[in-house]
Tab-separated table of N, CA, C and O and ligand atoms in Angstrom:
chain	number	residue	atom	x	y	z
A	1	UNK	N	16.901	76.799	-139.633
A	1	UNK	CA	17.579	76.819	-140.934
A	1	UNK	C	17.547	78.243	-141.485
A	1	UNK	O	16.776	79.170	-141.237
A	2	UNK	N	18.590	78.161	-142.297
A	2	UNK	CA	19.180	80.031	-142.596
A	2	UNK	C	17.791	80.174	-144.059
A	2	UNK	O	17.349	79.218	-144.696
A	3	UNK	N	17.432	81.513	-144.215
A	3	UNK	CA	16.431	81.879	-145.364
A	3	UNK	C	17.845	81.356	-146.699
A	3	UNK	O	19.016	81.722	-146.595
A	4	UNK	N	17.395	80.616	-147.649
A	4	UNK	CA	18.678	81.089	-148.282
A	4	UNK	C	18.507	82.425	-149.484
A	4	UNK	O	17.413	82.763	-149.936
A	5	UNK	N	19.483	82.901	-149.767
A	5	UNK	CA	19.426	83.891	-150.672
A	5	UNK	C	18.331	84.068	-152.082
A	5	UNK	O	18.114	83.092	-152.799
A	6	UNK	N	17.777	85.245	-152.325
A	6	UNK	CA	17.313	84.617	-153.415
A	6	UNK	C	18.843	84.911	-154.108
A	6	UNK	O	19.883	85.439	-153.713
A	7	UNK	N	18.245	84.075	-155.744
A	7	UNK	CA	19.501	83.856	-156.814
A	7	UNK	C	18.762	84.938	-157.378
A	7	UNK	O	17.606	84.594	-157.623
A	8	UNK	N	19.034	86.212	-157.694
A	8	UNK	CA	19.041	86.920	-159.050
A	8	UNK	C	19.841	86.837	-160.582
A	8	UNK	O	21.060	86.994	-160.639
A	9	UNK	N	19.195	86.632	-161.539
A	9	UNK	CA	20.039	86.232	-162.498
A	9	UNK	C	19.916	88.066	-163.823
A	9	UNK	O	18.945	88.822	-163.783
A	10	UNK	N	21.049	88.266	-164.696
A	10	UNK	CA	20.785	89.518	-165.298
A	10	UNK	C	19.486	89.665	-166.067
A	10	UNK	O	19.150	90.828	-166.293
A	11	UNK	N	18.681	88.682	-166.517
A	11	UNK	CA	17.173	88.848	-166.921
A	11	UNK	C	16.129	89.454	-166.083
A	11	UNK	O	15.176	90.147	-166.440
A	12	UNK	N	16.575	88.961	-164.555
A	12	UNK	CA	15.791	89.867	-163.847
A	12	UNK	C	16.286	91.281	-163.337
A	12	UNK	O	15.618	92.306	-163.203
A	13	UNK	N	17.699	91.060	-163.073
A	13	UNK	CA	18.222	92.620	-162.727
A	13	UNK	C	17.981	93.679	-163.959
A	13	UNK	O	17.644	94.843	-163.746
A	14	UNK	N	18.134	93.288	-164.911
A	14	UNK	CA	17.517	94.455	-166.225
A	14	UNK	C	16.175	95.568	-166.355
A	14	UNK	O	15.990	96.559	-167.061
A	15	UNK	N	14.954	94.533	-164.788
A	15	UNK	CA	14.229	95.562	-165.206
A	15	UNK	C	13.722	96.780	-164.285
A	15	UNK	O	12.790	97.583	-164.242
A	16	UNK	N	15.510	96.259	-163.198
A	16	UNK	CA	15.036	97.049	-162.154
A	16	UNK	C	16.140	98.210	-162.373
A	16	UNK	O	17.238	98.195	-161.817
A	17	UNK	N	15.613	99.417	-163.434
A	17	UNK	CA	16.199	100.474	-163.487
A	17	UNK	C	16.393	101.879	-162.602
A	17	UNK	O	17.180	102.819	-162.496
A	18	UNK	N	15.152	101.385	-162.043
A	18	UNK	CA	14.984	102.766	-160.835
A	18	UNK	C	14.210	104.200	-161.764
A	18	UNK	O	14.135	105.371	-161.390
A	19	UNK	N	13.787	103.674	-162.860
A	19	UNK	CA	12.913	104.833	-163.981
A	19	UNK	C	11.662	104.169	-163.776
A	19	UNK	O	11.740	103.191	-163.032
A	20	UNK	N	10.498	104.443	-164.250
A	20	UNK	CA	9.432	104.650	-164.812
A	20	UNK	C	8.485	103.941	-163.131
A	20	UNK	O	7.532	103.165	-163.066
A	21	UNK	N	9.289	104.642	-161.988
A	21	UNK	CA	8.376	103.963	-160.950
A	21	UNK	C	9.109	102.609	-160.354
A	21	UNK	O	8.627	102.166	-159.311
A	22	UNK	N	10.189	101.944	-160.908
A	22	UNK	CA	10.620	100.979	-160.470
A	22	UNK	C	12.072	101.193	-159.878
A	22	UNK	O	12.934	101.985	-160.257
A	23	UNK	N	12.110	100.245	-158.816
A	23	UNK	CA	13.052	100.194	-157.921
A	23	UNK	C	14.268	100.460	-158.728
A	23	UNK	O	14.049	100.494	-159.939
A	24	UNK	N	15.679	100.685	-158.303
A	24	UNK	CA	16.737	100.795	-158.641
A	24	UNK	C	17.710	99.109	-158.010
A	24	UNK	O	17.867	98.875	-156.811
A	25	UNK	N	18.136	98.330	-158.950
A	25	UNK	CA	19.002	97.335	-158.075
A	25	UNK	C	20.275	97.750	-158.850
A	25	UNK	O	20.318	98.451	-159.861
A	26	UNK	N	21.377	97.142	-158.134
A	26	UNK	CA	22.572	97.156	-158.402
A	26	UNK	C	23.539	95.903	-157.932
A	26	UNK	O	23.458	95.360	-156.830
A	27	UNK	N	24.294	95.616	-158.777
A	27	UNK	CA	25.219	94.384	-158.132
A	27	UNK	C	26.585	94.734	-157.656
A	27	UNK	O	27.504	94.939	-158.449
A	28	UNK	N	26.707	94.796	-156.501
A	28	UNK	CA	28.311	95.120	-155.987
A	28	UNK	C	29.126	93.814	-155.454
A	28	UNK	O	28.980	93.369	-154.315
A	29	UNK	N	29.905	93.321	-156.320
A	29	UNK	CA	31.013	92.238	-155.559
A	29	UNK	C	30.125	90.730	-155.338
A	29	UNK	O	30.181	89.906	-154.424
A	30	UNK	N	29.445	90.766	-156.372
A	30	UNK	CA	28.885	89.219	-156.774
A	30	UNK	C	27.445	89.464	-155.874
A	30	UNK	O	26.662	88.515	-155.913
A	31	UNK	N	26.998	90.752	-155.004
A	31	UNK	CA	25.940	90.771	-154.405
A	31	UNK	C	24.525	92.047	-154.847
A	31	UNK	O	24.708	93.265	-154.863
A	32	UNK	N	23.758	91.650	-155.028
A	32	UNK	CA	22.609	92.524	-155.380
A	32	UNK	C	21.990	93.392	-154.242
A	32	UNK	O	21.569	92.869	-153.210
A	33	UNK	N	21.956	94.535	-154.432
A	33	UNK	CA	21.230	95.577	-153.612
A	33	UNK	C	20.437	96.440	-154.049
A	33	UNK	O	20.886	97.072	-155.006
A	34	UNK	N	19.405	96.718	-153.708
A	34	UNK	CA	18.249	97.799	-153.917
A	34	UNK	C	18.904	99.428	-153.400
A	34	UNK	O	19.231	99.814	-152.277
A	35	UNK	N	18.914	99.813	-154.124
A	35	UNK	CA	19.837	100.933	-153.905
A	35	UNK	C	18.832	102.555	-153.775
A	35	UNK	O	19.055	103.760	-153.663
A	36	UNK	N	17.570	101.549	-153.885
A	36	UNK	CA	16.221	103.402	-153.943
A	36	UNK	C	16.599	104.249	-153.137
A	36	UNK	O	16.899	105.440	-153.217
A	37	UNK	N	16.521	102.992	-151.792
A	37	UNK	CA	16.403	104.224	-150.652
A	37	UNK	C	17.537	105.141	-150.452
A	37	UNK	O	17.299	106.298	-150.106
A	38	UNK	N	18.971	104.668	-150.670
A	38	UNK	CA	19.890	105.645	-150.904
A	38	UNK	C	20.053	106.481	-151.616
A	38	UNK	O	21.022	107.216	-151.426
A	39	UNK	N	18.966	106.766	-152.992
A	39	UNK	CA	19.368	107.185	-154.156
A	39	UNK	C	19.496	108.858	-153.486
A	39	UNK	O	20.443	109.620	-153.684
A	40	UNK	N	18.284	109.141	-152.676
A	40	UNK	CA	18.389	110.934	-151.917
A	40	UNK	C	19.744	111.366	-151.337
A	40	UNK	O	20.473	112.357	-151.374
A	41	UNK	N	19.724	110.011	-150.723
A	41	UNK	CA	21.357	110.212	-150.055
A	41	UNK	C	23.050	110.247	-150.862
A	41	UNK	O	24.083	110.680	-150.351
A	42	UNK	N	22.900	109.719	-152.069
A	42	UNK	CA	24.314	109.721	-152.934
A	42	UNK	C	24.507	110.901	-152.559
A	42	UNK	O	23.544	111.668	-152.558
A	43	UNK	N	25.704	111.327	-152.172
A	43	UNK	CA	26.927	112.198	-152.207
A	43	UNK	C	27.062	113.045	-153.646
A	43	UNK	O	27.381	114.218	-153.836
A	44	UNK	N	26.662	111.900	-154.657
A	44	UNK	CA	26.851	112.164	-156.201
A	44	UNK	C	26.107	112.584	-156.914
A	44	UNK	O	26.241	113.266	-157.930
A	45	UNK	N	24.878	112.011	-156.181
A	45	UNK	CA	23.853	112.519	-156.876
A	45	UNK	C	22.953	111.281	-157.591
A	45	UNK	O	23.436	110.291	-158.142
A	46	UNK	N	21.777	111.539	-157.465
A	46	UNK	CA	20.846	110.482	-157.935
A	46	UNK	C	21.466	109.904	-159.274
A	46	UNK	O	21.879	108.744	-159.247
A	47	UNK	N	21.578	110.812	-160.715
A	47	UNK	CA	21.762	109.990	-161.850
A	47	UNK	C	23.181	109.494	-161.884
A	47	UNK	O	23.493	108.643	-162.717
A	48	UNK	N	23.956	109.916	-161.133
A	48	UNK	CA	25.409	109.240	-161.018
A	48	UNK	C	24.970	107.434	-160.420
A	48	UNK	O	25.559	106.379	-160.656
A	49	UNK	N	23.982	107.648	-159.771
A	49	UNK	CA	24.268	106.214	-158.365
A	49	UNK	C	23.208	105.505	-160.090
A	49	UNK	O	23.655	104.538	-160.706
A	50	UNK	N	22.273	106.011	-160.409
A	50	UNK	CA	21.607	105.453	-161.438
A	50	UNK	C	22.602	104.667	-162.123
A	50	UNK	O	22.621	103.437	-162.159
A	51	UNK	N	23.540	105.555	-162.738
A	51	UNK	CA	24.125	104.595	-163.694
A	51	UNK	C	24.639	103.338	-163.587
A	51	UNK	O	25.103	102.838	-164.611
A	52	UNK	N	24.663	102.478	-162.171
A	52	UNK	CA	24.705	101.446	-162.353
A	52	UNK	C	23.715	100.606	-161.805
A	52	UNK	O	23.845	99.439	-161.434
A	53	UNK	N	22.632	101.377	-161.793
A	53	UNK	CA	21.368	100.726	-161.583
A	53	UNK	C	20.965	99.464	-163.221
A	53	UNK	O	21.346	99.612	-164.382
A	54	UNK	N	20.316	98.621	-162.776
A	54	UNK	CA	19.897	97.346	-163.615
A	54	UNK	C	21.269	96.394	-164.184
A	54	UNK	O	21.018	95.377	-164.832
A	55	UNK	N	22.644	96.761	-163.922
A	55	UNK	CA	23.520	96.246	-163.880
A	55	UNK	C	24.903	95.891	-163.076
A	55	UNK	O	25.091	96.509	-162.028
A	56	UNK	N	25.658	95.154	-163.402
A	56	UNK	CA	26.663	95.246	-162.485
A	56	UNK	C	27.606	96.523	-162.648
A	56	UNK	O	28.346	96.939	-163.539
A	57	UNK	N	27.243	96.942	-161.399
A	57	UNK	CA	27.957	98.210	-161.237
A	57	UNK	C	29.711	97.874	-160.408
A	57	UNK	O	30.541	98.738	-160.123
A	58	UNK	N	29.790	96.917	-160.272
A	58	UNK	CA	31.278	96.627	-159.792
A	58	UNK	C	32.355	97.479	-159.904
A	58	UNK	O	32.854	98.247	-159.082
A	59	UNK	N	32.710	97.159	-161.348
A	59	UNK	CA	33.300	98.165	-161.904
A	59	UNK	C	33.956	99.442	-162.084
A	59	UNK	O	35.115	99.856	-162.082
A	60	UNK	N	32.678	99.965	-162.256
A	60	UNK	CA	32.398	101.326	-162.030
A	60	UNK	C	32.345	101.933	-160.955
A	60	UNK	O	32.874	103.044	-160.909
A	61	UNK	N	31.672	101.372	-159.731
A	61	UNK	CA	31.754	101.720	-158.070
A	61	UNK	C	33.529	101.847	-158.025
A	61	UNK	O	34.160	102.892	-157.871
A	62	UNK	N	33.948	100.820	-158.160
A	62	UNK	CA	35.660	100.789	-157.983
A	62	UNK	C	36.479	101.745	-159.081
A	62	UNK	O	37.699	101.816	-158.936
A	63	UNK	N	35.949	102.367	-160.002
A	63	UNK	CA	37.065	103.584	-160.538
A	63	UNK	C	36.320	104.573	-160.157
A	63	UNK	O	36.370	105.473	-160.996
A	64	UNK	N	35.331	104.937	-158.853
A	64	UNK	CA	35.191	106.322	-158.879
A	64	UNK	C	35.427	106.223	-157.783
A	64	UNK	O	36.006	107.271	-157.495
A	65	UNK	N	35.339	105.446	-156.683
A	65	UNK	CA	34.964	105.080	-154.850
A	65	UNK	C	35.443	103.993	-154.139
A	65	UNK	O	34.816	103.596	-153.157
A	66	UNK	N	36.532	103.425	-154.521
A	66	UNK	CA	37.001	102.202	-153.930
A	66	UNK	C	37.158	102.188	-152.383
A	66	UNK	O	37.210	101.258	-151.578
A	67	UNK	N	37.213	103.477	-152.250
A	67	UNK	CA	37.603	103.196	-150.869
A	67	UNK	C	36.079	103.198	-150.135
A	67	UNK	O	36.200	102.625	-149.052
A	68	UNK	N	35.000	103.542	-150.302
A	68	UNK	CA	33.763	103.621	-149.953
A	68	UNK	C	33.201	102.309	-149.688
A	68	UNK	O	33.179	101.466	-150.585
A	69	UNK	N	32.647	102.014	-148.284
A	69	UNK	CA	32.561	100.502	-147.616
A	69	UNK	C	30.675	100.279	-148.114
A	69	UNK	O	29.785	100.878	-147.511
A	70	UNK	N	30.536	99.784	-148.719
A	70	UNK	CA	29.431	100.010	-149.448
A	70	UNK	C	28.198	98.450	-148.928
A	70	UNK	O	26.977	98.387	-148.782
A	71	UNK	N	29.248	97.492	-148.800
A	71	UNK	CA	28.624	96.597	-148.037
A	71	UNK	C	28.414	97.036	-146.167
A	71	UNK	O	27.432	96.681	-145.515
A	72	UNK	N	28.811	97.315	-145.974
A	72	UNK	CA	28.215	98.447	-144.305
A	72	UNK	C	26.997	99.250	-144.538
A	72	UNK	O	25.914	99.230	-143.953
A	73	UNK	N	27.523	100.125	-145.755
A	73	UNK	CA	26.127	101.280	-145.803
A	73	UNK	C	24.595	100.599	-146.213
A	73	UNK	O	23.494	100.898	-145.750
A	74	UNK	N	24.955	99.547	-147.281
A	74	UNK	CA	24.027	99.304	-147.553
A	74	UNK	C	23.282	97.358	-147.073
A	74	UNK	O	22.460	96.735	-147.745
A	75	UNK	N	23.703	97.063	-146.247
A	75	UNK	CA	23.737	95.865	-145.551
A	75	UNK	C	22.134	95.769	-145.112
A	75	UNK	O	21.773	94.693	-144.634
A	76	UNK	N	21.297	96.678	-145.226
A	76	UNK	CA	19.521	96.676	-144.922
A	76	UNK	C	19.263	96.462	-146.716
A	76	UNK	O	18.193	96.015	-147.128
A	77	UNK	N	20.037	96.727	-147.363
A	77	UNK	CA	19.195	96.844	-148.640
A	77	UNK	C	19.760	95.374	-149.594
A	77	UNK	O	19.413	95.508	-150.768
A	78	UNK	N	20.425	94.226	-149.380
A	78	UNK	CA	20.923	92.933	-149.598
A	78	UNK	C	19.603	92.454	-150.099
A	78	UNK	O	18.737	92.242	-149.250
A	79	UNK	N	19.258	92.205	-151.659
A	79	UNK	CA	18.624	91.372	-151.763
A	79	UNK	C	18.915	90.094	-152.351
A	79	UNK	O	18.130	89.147	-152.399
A	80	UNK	N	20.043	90.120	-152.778
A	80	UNK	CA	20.457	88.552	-153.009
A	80	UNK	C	21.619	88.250	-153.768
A	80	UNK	O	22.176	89.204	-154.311
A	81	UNK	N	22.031	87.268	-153.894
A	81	UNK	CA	23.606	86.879	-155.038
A	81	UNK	C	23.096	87.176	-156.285
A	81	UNK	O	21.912	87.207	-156.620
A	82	UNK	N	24.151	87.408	-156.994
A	82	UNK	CA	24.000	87.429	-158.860
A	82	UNK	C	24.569	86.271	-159.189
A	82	UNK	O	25.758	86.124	-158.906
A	83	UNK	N	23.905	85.296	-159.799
A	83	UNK	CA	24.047	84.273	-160.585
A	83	UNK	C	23.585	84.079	-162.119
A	83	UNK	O	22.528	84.563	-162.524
A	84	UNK	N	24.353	83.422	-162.844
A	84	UNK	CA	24.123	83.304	-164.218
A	84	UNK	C	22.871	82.465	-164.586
A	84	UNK	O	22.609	81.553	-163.801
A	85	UNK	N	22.147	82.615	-165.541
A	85	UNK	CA	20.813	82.172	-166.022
A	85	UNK	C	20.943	80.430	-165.767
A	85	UNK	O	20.165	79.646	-165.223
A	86	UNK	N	22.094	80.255	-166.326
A	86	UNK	CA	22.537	78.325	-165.749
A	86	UNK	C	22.633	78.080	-164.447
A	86	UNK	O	21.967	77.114	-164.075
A	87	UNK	N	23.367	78.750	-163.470
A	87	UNK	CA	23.206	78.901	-162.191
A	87	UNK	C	22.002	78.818	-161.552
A	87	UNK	O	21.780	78.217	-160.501
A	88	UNK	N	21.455	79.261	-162.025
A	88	UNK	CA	19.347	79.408	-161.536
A	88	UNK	C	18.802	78.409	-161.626
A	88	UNK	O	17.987	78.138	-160.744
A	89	UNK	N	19.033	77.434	-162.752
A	89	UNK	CA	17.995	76.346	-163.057
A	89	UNK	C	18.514	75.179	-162.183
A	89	UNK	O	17.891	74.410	-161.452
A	90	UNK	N	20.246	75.297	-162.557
A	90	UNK	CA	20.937	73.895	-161.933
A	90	UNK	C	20.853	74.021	-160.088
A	90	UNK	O	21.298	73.113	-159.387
B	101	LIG	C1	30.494	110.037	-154.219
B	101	LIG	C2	29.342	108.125	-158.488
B	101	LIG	C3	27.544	104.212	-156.298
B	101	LIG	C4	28.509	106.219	-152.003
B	101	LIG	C5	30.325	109.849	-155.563
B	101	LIG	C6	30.785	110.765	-156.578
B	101	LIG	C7	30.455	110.239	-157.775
B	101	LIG	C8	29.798	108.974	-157.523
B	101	LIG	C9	30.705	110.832	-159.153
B	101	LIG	C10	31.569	112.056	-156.350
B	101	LIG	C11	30.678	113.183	-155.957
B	101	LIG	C12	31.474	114.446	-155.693
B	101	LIG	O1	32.571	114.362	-155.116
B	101	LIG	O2	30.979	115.506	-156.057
B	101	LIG	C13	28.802	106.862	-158.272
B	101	LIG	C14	28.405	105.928	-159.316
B	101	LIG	C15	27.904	104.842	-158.703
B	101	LIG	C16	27.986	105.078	-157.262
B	101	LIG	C17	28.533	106.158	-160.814
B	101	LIG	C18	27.354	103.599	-159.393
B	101	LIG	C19	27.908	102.420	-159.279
B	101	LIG	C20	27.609	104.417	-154.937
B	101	LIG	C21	27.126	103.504	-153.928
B	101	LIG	C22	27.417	104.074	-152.717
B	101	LIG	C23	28.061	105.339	-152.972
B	101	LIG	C24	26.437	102.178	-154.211
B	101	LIG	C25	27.160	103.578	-151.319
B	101	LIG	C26	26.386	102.586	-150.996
B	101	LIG	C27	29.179	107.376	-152.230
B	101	LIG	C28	29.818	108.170	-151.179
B	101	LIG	C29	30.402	109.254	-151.829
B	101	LIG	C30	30.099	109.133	-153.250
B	101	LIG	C31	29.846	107.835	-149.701
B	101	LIG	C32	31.278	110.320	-151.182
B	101	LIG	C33	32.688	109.745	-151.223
B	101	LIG	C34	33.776	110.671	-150.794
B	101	LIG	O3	33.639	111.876	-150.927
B	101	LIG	O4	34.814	110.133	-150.339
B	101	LIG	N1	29.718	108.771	-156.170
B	101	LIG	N2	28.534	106.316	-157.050
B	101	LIG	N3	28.148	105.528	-154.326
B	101	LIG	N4	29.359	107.989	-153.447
B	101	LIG	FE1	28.947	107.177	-155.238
């Protein structure tokens, strides 16, 4: 049987800012990724990739980098779906 995903919901992605010692997560395309270990590697630069650290960075990834395959690069760093706080319990 498959591990299933964990569910991350935005209460927990909030406190992973990638400041004070803590990891950096990010949500791209309904999926959560730990984005630390890339942070040396951005192209952009650490506080650019920050800014969509502890939230959904969707968005924002897509008006600066759409064309950038981001589920490839970062496919080791998958830690789970984003689901809504109701989603979690039900
Ligand atoms: C380049 C911002 C997330 C991969 C850049 C650049 C900016 C930027 C401003 C342009 C740097 C330059 O040309 O001087 C951001 C922001 C992010 C984000 C605000 C937050 C959501 C990511 C993620 C990945 C990524 C998650 C990959 C997993 C890249 C790559 C480039 C780049 C490969 C070079 C693209 C190219 O030149 O065609 N980023 N980035 N970025 N970023 Fe991001």
């Amino acid at each position: 049987k498959d591990t299933p995903y964990l569910r991350v919901t935005p209460s927990m992605l909030k406190h992973y800012t990638g400041r004070k010692g803590k990891d950096a997560w990010t949500v791209l395309g309904g999926k959560v990724y730990n984005i630390t270990p890339y942070l040396p590697f951005h192209p952009g630069g650490e506080p650019e990739l920050l800014r969509g650290a502890a939230r959904d960075g969707t968005k924002l990834f897509g008006e600066i980098h759409p064309w950038v395959n981001y589920e490839g690069m970062l496919s080791a760093c998958l830690v789970g779906i984003y689901v809504t706080e109701e989603e979690q319990t039900t």
